[in-house]
Amino acid sequence: MESLNLRQRLSKDIQMAIAQQKQDRLRALRSVAALFAREERKKKKTNLTDSETVRLLIKAASQKKVAIENYRKQGREVLVKIESDELAIIEEYLPRQLSEEEIRKVVDQIIVRVAAQGEQDIPKVARFAKEAIGLGARGKVILRSVSERLNNSL
């Protein structure tokens, strides 16, 4: 499945930013478009899949968070503001992340379905949970929830 909807939305948002003369937003949107273009060239593809696109956005958001933290430590508040604004724009394109409670409910359902008993079942439950949740949560968050639930059930 190709992420044309996301690409079309990005293109429209770039056009709107140009029309509204929002230079900061335009810069952030163009950096996202360039990120997609670089990855397409690297993979020799014309369109990335939805999961590839979202993974790129997650990676870009993660890099922005690291940059924000580094700039904050250095006392460079102007750069913190720029990076934070760009992060907010990138996050507009990311799928909604599930809350810990929502993740816990999915994990609990899977534990019951596969009759998981304890620590030895963590990999199996984590695999099913990742499939069920998809891009709605990061793998680390899912694994932590699975571990907590199965370790508490002992």
Steps between C-alpha positions, in 0.01 A plus 500: 500500500652830396474805719367730231249650741781613727703624205199683354427656838863606531492656153179691578643616832813627323283693252296648787815602688627674186168677446476606864870595507571287806873460452567295813227251417615487138856421606384213721268358233769518236742317729243220538451486122878487453522219755250296296679578173839394641357171623331434165829560317685282749253214455456568127122527541250753378267472800565387854253280685300641788711317756825622339369856500388485862830342607686788332280752680553324833876506443490869406291580809744308718793693352319829565443401864870424545593832337256687723650342811854578385415861417321538834812375684708754309257782583419564133132585544452640148604165352284317755200699374579432132548126557188480719290670233633261236434203729139611543458510121653154457269364771198622299580225250556220751221259592343552840699322769301279733492584869659263750152395609399414143822302452440320831150395387634356173778319684254357754278368220796333333620347827158340545477391134840325496470380861834658595630390839811699575837632387556218250200630300621861473638463143182333374266756661723791388492376139120474497464836674728671248293353216175611663616850593711563190634854481274615785785458747876456503637150547672593828171618649321184393776276637502686831123455533522129416783449749315684777180303444665161482737564791206616714302186415762272658 
